[in-house]
Amino acid sequence: MKPGDRLPPLEIRITRTLIVAGAIASRDYQDVHHDPDLARQKGSPDIFMNILTTNGLVGRYVTDHFGPRAELRRVAIRLGAPNHPGDTMVLTGTVQEVDGDTATVRVVGANGLGEHVTGTVTVRVPA
């Protein structure tokens, strides 16, 4: 791994099941993550993914690339455009810096509305 290396893109279909399951798994019972009518009443066109699900998908993207020995050291993300059912999020990543067995990867997840998530992941890959 070296600065400038690109991770292959990962397409994730955003389904209603993925959104609701992620919210349940992270114990986020906010109605906008499972009830379309209440989400619309609050100004959203439909339910949308929570940040904890996005965080998990970003971590999975990086560890899947670097392999089973990869250890996440830091995940710092910011949400943008929401992930709604029926869309696809494409995760891309670029290694920004490497220090020994540790790399910092810039990650972007884009959907049909724009950038859903941006941030950096620090990952250690022991030899």
Tab-separated table of N, CA and C in Angstrom:
chain	number	residue	atom	x	y	z
A	1	MET	N	0.847	-1.175	0.000
A	1	MET	CA	0.000	0.000	0.000
A	1	MET	C	0.890	1.235	0.000
A	2	LYS	N	0.457	2.208	-0.817
A	2	LYS	CA	1.213	3.457	-0.890
A	2	LYS	C	0.257	4.608	-1.180
A	3	PRO	N	0.643	5.832	-0.831
A	3	PRO	CA	-0.225	6.978	-1.099
A	3	PRO	C	-0.599	7.024	-2.576
A	4	GLY	N	-1.861	7.316	-2.818
A	4	GLY	CA	-2.380	7.386	-4.176
A	4	GLY	C	-3.063	6.111	-4.630
A	5	ASP	N	-2.804	4.994	-3.942
A	5	ASP	CA	-3.494	3.747	-4.306
A	5	ASP	C	-4.998	3.943	-4.154
A	6	ARG	N	-5.736	3.405	-5.122
A	6	ARG	CA	-7.196	3.501	-5.085
A	6	ARG	C	-7.801	2.144	-4.749
A	7	LEU	N	-8.792	2.171	-3.892
A	7	LEU	CA	-9.556	0.965	-3.603
A	7	LEU	C	-10.600	0.808	-4.702
A	8	PRO	N	-10.915	-0.431	-5.096
A	8	PRO	CA	-11.949	-0.606	-6.110
A	8	PRO	C	-13.295	-0.132	-5.573
A	9	PRO	N	-14.130	0.432	-6.433
A	9	PRO	CA	-15.445	0.903	-5.976
A	9	PRO	C	-16.315	-0.258	-5.479
A	10	LEU	N	-17.178	0.037	-4.535
A	10	LEU	CA	-18.139	-0.938	-4.028
A	10	LEU	C	-19.530	-0.330	-4.160
A	11	GLU	N	-20.389	-1.000	-4.923
A	11	GLU	CA	-21.780	-0.563	-5.073
A	11	GLU	C	-22.643	-1.257	-4.037
A	12	ILE	N	-23.434	-0.470	-3.323
A	12	ILE	CA	-24.345	-1.005	-2.315
A	12	ILE	C	-25.750	-0.530	-2.660
A	13	ARG	N	-26.626	-1.496	-2.952
A	13	ARG	CA	-28.030	-1.161	-3.194
A	13	ARG	C	-28.664	-0.752	-1.878
A	14	ILE	N	-29.323	0.377	-1.881
A	14	ILE	CA	-29.977	0.871	-0.667
A	14	ILE	C	-31.420	0.367	-0.683
A	15	THR	N	-31.675	-0.623	0.132
A	15	THR	CA	-33.017	-1.191	0.220
A	15	THR	C	-33.679	-0.752	1.515
A	16	ARG	N	-34.974	-0.852	1.527
A	16	ARG	CA	-35.728	-0.557	2.744
A	16	ARG	C	-35.270	-1.496	3.865
A	17	THR	N	-35.031	-2.759	3.525
A	17	THR	CA	-34.591	-3.739	4.515
A	17	THR	C	-33.238	-3.355	5.108
A	18	LEU	N	-32.289	-2.931	4.263
A	18	LEU	CA	-30.971	-2.518	4.754
A	18	LEU	C	-31.097	-1.349	5.727
A	19	ILE	N	-31.916	-0.375	5.382
A	19	ILE	CA	-32.082	0.807	6.235
A	19	ILE	C	-32.695	0.424	7.582
A	20	VAL	N	-33.787	-0.336	7.546
A	20	VAL	CA	-34.472	-0.703	8.786
A	20	VAL	C	-33.613	-1.649	9.625
A	21	ALA	N	-32.993	-2.646	8.983
A	21	ALA	CA	-32.151	-3.587	9.718
A	21	ALA	C	-30.971	-2.880	10.380
A	22	GLY	N	-30.355	-1.934	9.674
A	22	GLY	CA	-29.246	-1.174	10.249
A	22	GLY	C	-29.684	-0.358	11.446
A	23	ALA	N	-30.862	0.239	11.355
A	23	ALA	CA	-31.376	1.024	12.481
A	23	ALA	C	-31.666	0.131	13.682
A	24	ILE	N	-32.281	-1.015	13.422
A	24	ILE	CA	-32.582	-1.940	14.523
A	24	ILE	C	-31.290	-2.463	15.157
A	25	ALA	N	-30.336	-2.866	14.319
A	25	ALA	CA	-29.081	-3.429	14.835
A	25	ALA	C	-28.329	-2.433	15.701
A	26	SER	N	-28.455	-1.157	15.373
A	26	SER	CA	-27.749	-0.132	16.151
A	26	SER	C	-28.651	0.514	17.211
A	27	ARG	N	-29.821	-0.077	17.396
A	27	ARG	CA	-30.792	0.395	18.399
A	27	ARG	C	-31.181	1.852	18.203
A	28	ASP	N	-31.281	2.243	16.947
A	28	ASP	CA	-31.713	3.600	16.605
A	28	ASP	C	-33.164	3.515	16.149
A	29	TYR	N	-34.085	3.749	17.071
A	29	TYR	CA	-35.506	3.577	16.787
A	29	TYR	C	-36.171	4.872	16.321
A	30	GLN	N	-35.372	5.828	15.896
A	30	GLN	CA	-35.898	7.091	15.353
A	30	GLN	C	-36.845	6.759	14.199
A	31	ASP	N	-38.034	7.326	14.222
A	31	ASP	CA	-39.059	6.964	13.237
A	31	ASP	C	-38.663	7.217	11.780
A	32	VAL	N	-37.790	8.167	11.538
A	32	VAL	CA	-37.388	8.479	10.158
A	32	VAL	C	-36.572	7.362	9.507
A	33	HIS	N	-36.177	6.354	10.297
A	33	HIS	CA	-35.407	5.234	9.771
A	33	HIS	C	-36.260	3.987	9.539
A	34	HIS	N	-37.577	4.075	9.835
A	34	HIS	CA	-38.419	2.899	9.612
A	34	HIS	C	-39.858	3.201	9.231
A	35	ASP	N	-40.335	4.417	9.425
A	35	ASP	CA	-41.737	4.736	9.154
A	35	ASP	C	-41.842	5.770	8.028
A	36	PRO	N	-42.189	5.342	6.807
A	36	PRO	CA	-42.230	6.272	5.671
A	36	PRO	C	-43.205	7.438	5.869
A	37	ASP	N	-44.367	7.172	6.471
A	37	ASP	CA	-45.340	8.249	6.665
A	37	ASP	C	-44.810	9.324	7.609
A	38	LEU	N	-44.224	8.896	8.716
A	38	LEU	CA	-43.672	9.879	9.658
A	38	LEU	C	-42.445	10.578	9.075
A	39	ALA	N	-41.642	9.870	8.291
A	39	ALA	CA	-40.496	10.512	7.633
A	39	ALA	C	-40.990	11.615	6.689
A	40	ARG	N	-42.081	11.325	5.940
A	40	ARG	CA	-42.633	12.348	5.030
A	40	ARG	C	-43.187	13.550	5.814
A	41	GLN	N	-43.849	13.253	6.927
A	41	GLN	CA	-44.380	14.341	7.754
A	41	GLN	C	-43.262	15.256	8.246
A	42	LYS	N	-42.073	14.709	8.381
A	42	LYS	CA	-40.927	15.488	8.864
A	42	LYS	C	-40.118	16.086	7.712
A	43	GLY	N	-40.632	15.965	6.458
A	43	GLY	CA	-39.990	16.636	5.335
A	43	GLY	C	-39.103	15.786	4.454
A	44	SER	N	-38.988	14.494	4.735
A	44	SER	CA	-38.167	13.613	3.917
A	44	SER	C	-39.069	12.876	2.922
A	45	PRO	N	-38.583	12.590	1.723
A	45	PRO	CA	-39.427	11.862	0.769
A	45	PRO	C	-39.665	10.404	1.161
A	46	ASP	N	-38.864	9.866	2.061
A	46	ASP	CA	-38.976	8.471	2.489
A	46	ASP	C	-38.066	8.282	3.697
A	47	ILE	N	-38.010	7.054	4.214
A	47	ILE	CA	-37.063	6.760	5.291
A	47	ILE	C	-35.647	6.928	4.753
A	48	PHE	N	-34.685	7.053	5.670
A	48	PHE	CA	-33.287	7.188	5.244
A	48	PHE	C	-32.365	6.507	6.239
A	49	MET	N	-31.183	6.153	5.721
A	49	MET	CA	-30.191	5.410	6.492
A	49	MET	C	-29.625	6.251	7.632
A	50	ASN	N	-29.361	5.586	8.774
A	50	ASN	CA	-28.752	6.298	9.898
A	50	ASN	C	-27.219	6.278	9.793
A	51	ILE	N	-26.593	7.146	10.552
A	51	ILE	CA	-25.136	7.294	10.480
A	51	ILE	C	-24.406	6.041	10.964
A	52	LEU	N	-24.984	5.307	11.897
A	52	LEU	CA	-24.311	4.113	12.403
A	52	LEU	C	-24.229	3.029	11.334
A	53	THR	N	-25.265	2.896	10.515
A	53	THR	CA	-25.219	1.939	9.406
A	53	THR	C	-24.174	2.376	8.392
A	54	THR	N	-24.170	3.656	8.067
A	54	THR	CA	-23.168	4.178	7.134
A	54	THR	C	-21.765	3.932	7.668
A	55	ASN	N	-21.559	4.194	8.954
A	55	ASN	CA	-20.251	3.983	9.576
A	55	ASN	C	-19.810	2.523	9.428
A	56	GLY	N	-20.725	1.608	9.655
A	56	GLY	CA	-20.417	0.194	9.510
A	56	GLY	C	-20.077	-0.183	8.081
A	57	LEU	N	-20.802	0.381	7.117
A	57	LEU	CA	-20.526	0.088	5.707
A	57	LEU	C	-19.170	0.637	5.277
A	58	VAL	N	-18.811	1.803	5.780
A	58	VAL	CA	-17.500	2.389	5.465
A	58	VAL	C	-16.393	1.501	6.052
A	59	GLY	N	-16.557	1.076	7.291
A	59	GLY	CA	-15.565	0.195	7.907
A	59	GLY	C	-15.434	-1.117	7.161
A	60	ARG	N	-16.550	-1.687	6.775
A	60	ARG	CA	-16.542	-2.943	6.004
A	60	ARG	C	-15.813	-2.767	4.682
A	61	TYR	N	-16.074	-1.647	4.016
A	61	TYR	CA	-15.430	-1.376	2.723
A	61	TYR	C	-13.907	-1.410	2.865
A	62	VAL	N	-13.397	-0.757	3.880
A	62	VAL	CA	-11.948	-0.683	4.073
A	62	VAL	C	-11.379	-2.031	4.512
A	63	THR	N	-12.009	-2.689	5.478
A	63	THR	CA	-11.465	-3.967	5.946
A	63	THR	C	-11.599	-5.060	4.896
A	64	ASP	N	-12.650	-5.039	4.088
A	64	ASP	CA	-12.755	-6.013	2.999
A	64	ASP	C	-11.593	-5.852	2.022
A	65	HIS	N	-11.190	-4.623	1.774
A	65	HIS	CA	-10.084	-4.379	0.844
A	65	HIS	C	-8.749	-4.850	1.417
A	66	PHE	N	-8.478	-4.520	2.682
A	66	PHE	CA	-7.175	-4.812	3.267
A	66	PHE	C	-7.071	-6.211	3.871
A	67	GLY	N	-8.188	-6.915	3.985
A	67	GLY	CA	-8.148	-8.306	4.408
A	67	GLY	C	-8.475	-8.539	5.865
A	68	PRO	N	-8.530	-9.826	6.257
A	68	PRO	CA	-9.001	-10.204	7.588
A	68	PRO	C	-8.105	-9.741	8.732
A	69	ARG	N	-6.871	-9.379	8.444
A	69	ARG	CA	-5.982	-8.898	9.516
A	69	ARG	C	-6.106	-7.386	9.740
A	70	ALA	N	-6.852	-6.715	8.881
A	70	ALA	CA	-6.994	-5.257	8.989
A	70	ALA	C	-7.688	-4.881	10.304
A	71	GLU	N	-7.151	-3.849	10.947
A	71	GLU	CA	-7.704	-3.343	12.208
A	71	GLU	C	-8.064	-1.878	12.022
A	72	LEU	N	-9.339	-1.559	12.194
A	72	LEU	CA	-9.742	-0.158	12.130
A	72	LEU	C	-9.223	0.558	13.369
A	73	ARG	N	-8.530	1.661	13.171
A	73	ARG	CA	-8.005	2.457	14.281
A	73	ARG	C	-8.822	3.718	14.506
A	74	ARG	N	-9.377	4.259	13.407
A	74	ARG	CA	-10.159	5.501	13.514
A	74	ARG	C	-11.053	5.605	12.297
A	75	VAL	N	-12.302	5.967	12.526
A	75	VAL	CA	-13.241	6.240	11.438
A	75	VAL	C	-13.845	7.606	11.728
A	76	ALA	N	-13.628	8.548	10.834
A	76	ALA	CA	-14.155	9.905	11.001
A	76	ALA	C	-14.943	10.254	9.743
A	77	ILE	N	-16.278	10.250	9.869
A	77	ILE	CA	-17.117	10.501	8.697
A	77	ILE	C	-18.082	11.650	8.928
A	78	ARG	N	-18.559	12.178	7.810
A	78	ARG	CA	-19.579	13.229	7.824
A	78	ARG	C	-20.631	12.855	6.800
A	79	LEU	N	-21.902	12.971	7.175
A	79	LEU	CA	-22.982	12.663	6.253
A	79	LEU	C	-23.363	13.884	5.425
A	80	GLY	N	-23.828	13.599	4.217
A	80	GLY	CA	-24.330	14.636	3.313
A	80	GLY	C	-25.710	14.251	2.835
A	81	ALA	N	-25.843	13.952	1.551
A	81	ALA	CA	-27.129	13.573	0.955
A	81	ALA	C	-27.613	12.257	1.558
A	82	PRO	N	-28.894	12.169	1.907
A	82	PRO	CA	-29.391	10.947	2.537
A	82	PRO	C	-29.441	9.761	1.575
A	83	ASN	N	-29.325	8.562	2.151
A	83	ASN	CA	-29.514	7.307	1.414
A	83	ASN	C	-30.966	6.883	1.580
A	84	HIS	N	-31.729	6.918	0.485
A	84	HIS	CA	-33.132	6.499	0.486
A	84	HIS	C	-33.275	5.150	-0.207
A	85	PRO	N	-34.336	4.415	0.101
A	85	PRO	CA	-34.573	3.138	-0.580
A	85	PRO	C	-34.655	3.339	-2.098
A	86	GLY	N	-34.095	2.373	-2.815
A	86	GLY	CA	-34.143	2.420	-4.272
A	86	GLY	C	-32.920	3.041	-4.907
A	87	ASP	N	-32.070	3.666	-4.125
A	87	ASP	CA	-30.851	4.282	-4.652
A	87	ASP	C	-29.697	3.288	-4.518
A	88	THR	N	-28.564	3.656	-5.053
A	88	THR	CA	-27.336	2.880	-4.919
A	88	THR	C	-26.248	3.816	-4.416
A	89	MET	N	-25.507	3.374	-3.417
A	89	MET	CA	-24.363	4.143	-2.942
A	89	MET	C	-23.110	3.456	-3.466
A	90	VAL	N	-22.212	4.259	-4.031
A	90	VAL	CA	-20.937	3.737	-4.515
A	90	VAL	C	-19.840	4.289	-3.621
A	91	LEU	N	-19.156	3.380	-2.920
A	91	LEU	CA	-18.036	3.766	-2.071
A	91	LEU	C	-16.745	3.714	-2.885
A	92	THR	N	-15.922	4.755	-2.735
A	92	THR	CA	-14.598	4.796	-3.345
A	92	THR	C	-13.608	5.234	-2.280
A	93	GLY	N	-12.350	4.840	-2.467
A	93	GLY	CA	-11.345	5.188	-1.474
A	93	GLY	C	-9.985	5.384	-2.104
A	94	THR	N	-9.211	6.261	-1.486
A	94	THR	CA	-7.848	6.539	-1.926
A	94	THR	C	-6.945	6.600	-0.705
A	95	VAL	N	-5.832	5.868	-0.766
A	95	VAL	CA	-4.864	5.915	0.331
A	95	VAL	C	-4.216	7.299	0.324
A	96	GLN	N	-4.307	8.003	1.443
A	96	GLN	CA	-3.735	9.344	1.545
A	96	GLN	C	-2.309	9.307	2.067
A	97	GLU	N	-2.094	8.505	3.104
A	97	GLU	CA	-0.745	8.420	3.669
A	97	GLU	C	-0.530	7.046	4.284
A	98	VAL	N	0.730	6.690	4.386
A	98	VAL	CA	1.117	5.405	4.969
A	98	VAL	C	2.257	5.656	5.950
A	99	ASP	N	2.133	5.057	7.130
A	99	ASP	CA	3.171	5.136	8.138
A	99	ASP	C	3.387	3.724	8.668
A	100	GLY	N	4.400	3.050	8.148
A	100	GLY	CA	4.650	1.658	8.540
A	100	GLY	C	3.518	0.762	8.081
A	101	ASP	N	2.848	0.124	9.064
A	101	ASP	CA	1.751	-0.779	8.715
A	101	ASP	C	0.380	-0.122	8.858
A	102	THR	N	0.365	1.213	8.934
A	102	THR	CA	-0.883	1.955	9.117
A	102	THR	C	-1.108	2.908	7.950
A	103	ALA	N	-2.340	2.917	7.443
A	103	ALA	CA	-2.694	3.785	6.322
A	103	ALA	C	-3.910	4.626	6.678
A	104	THR	N	-3.960	5.808	6.099
A	104	THR	CA	-5.140	6.654	6.184
A	104	THR	C	-5.775	6.673	4.803
A	105	VAL	N	-7.050	6.312	4.758
A	105	VAL	CA	-7.782	6.197	3.503
A	105	VAL	C	-8.896	7.226	3.476
A	106	ARG	N	-8.945	8.009	2.420
A	106	ARG	CA	-10.046	8.953	2.196
A	106	ARG	C	-11.167	8.172	1.533
A	107	VAL	N	-12.368	8.223	2.113
A	107	VAL	CA	-13.508	7.473	1.593
A	107	VAL	C	-14.629	8.438	1.226
A	108	VAL	N	-15.258	8.170	0.078
A	108	VAL	CA	-16.434	8.923	-0.365
A	108	VAL	C	-17.492	7.916	-0.763
A	109	GLY	N	-18.706	8.141	-0.327
A	109	GLY	CA	-19.846	7.323	-0.741
A	109	GLY	C	-20.861	8.226	-1.407
A	110	ALA	N	-21.096	8.001	-2.695
A	110	ALA	CA	-22.005	8.858	-3.460
A	110	ALA	C	-23.251	8.074	-3.866
A	111	ASN	N	-24.375	8.785	-3.920
A	111	ASN	CA	-25.632	8.206	-4.394
A	111	ASN	C	-26.222	9.129	-5.462
A	112	GLY	N	-27.451	8.894	-5.850
A	112	GLY	CA	-28.081	9.700	-6.896
A	112	GLY	C	-28.285	11.159	-6.533
A	113	LEU	N	-28.224	11.504	-5.257
A	113	LEU	CA	-28.398	12.885	-4.813
A	113	LEU	C	-27.078	13.625	-4.639
A	114	GLY	N	-25.972	12.884	-4.570
A	114	GLY	CA	-24.665	13.502	-4.345
A	114	GLY	C	-23.829	12.666	-3.391
A	115	GLU	N	-23.001	13.322	-2.614
A	115	GLU	CA	-22.145	12.617	-1.661
A	115	GLU	C	-22.920	12.336	-0.379
A	116	HIS	N	-23.089	11.063	-0.092
A	116	HIS	CA	-23.773	10.656	1.135
A	116	HIS	C	-22.823	10.715	2.325
A	117	VAL	N	-21.590	10.253	2.115
A	117	VAL	CA	-20.632	10.201	3.216
A	117	VAL	C	-19.246	10.570	2.696
A	118	THR	N	-18.518	11.321	3.498
A	118	THR	CA	-17.111	11.628	3.222
A	118	THR	C	-16.356	11.469	4.528
A	119	GLY	N	-15.093	11.101	4.416
A	119	GLY	CA	-14.321	10.991	5.646
A	119	GLY	C	-13.018	10.245	5.445
A	120	THR	N	-12.390	9.927	6.568
A	120	THR	CA	-11.132	9.191	6.543
A	120	THR	C	-11.224	8.004	7.492
A	121	VAL	N	-10.502	6.965	7.105
A	121	VAL	CA	-10.404	5.761	7.919
A	121	VAL	C	-8.925	5.462	8.108
A	122	THR	N	-8.518	5.277	9.344
A	122	THR	CA	-7.161	4.865	9.638
A	122	THR	C	-7.212	3.368	9.922
A	123	VAL	N	-6.385	2.625	9.170
A	123	VAL	CA	-6.398	1.172	9.256
A	123	VAL	C	-4.980	0.657	9.439
A	124	ARG	N	-4.819	-0.310	10.342
A	124	ARG	CA	-3.523	-0.965	10.535
A	124	ARG	C	-3.611	-2.342	9.896
A	125	VAL	N	-2.596	-2.675	9.125
A	125	VAL	CA	-2.537	-3.979	8.471
A	125	VAL	C	-1.236	-4.650	8.907
A	126	PRO	N	-1.303	-5.429	9.997
A	126	PRO	CA	-0.082	-6.060	10.495
A	126	PRO	C	0.506	-7.034	9.474
A	127	ALA	N	1.831	-7.116	9.455
A	127	ALA	CA	2.519	-8.013	8.498
A	127	ALA	C	2.265	-9.458	8.853
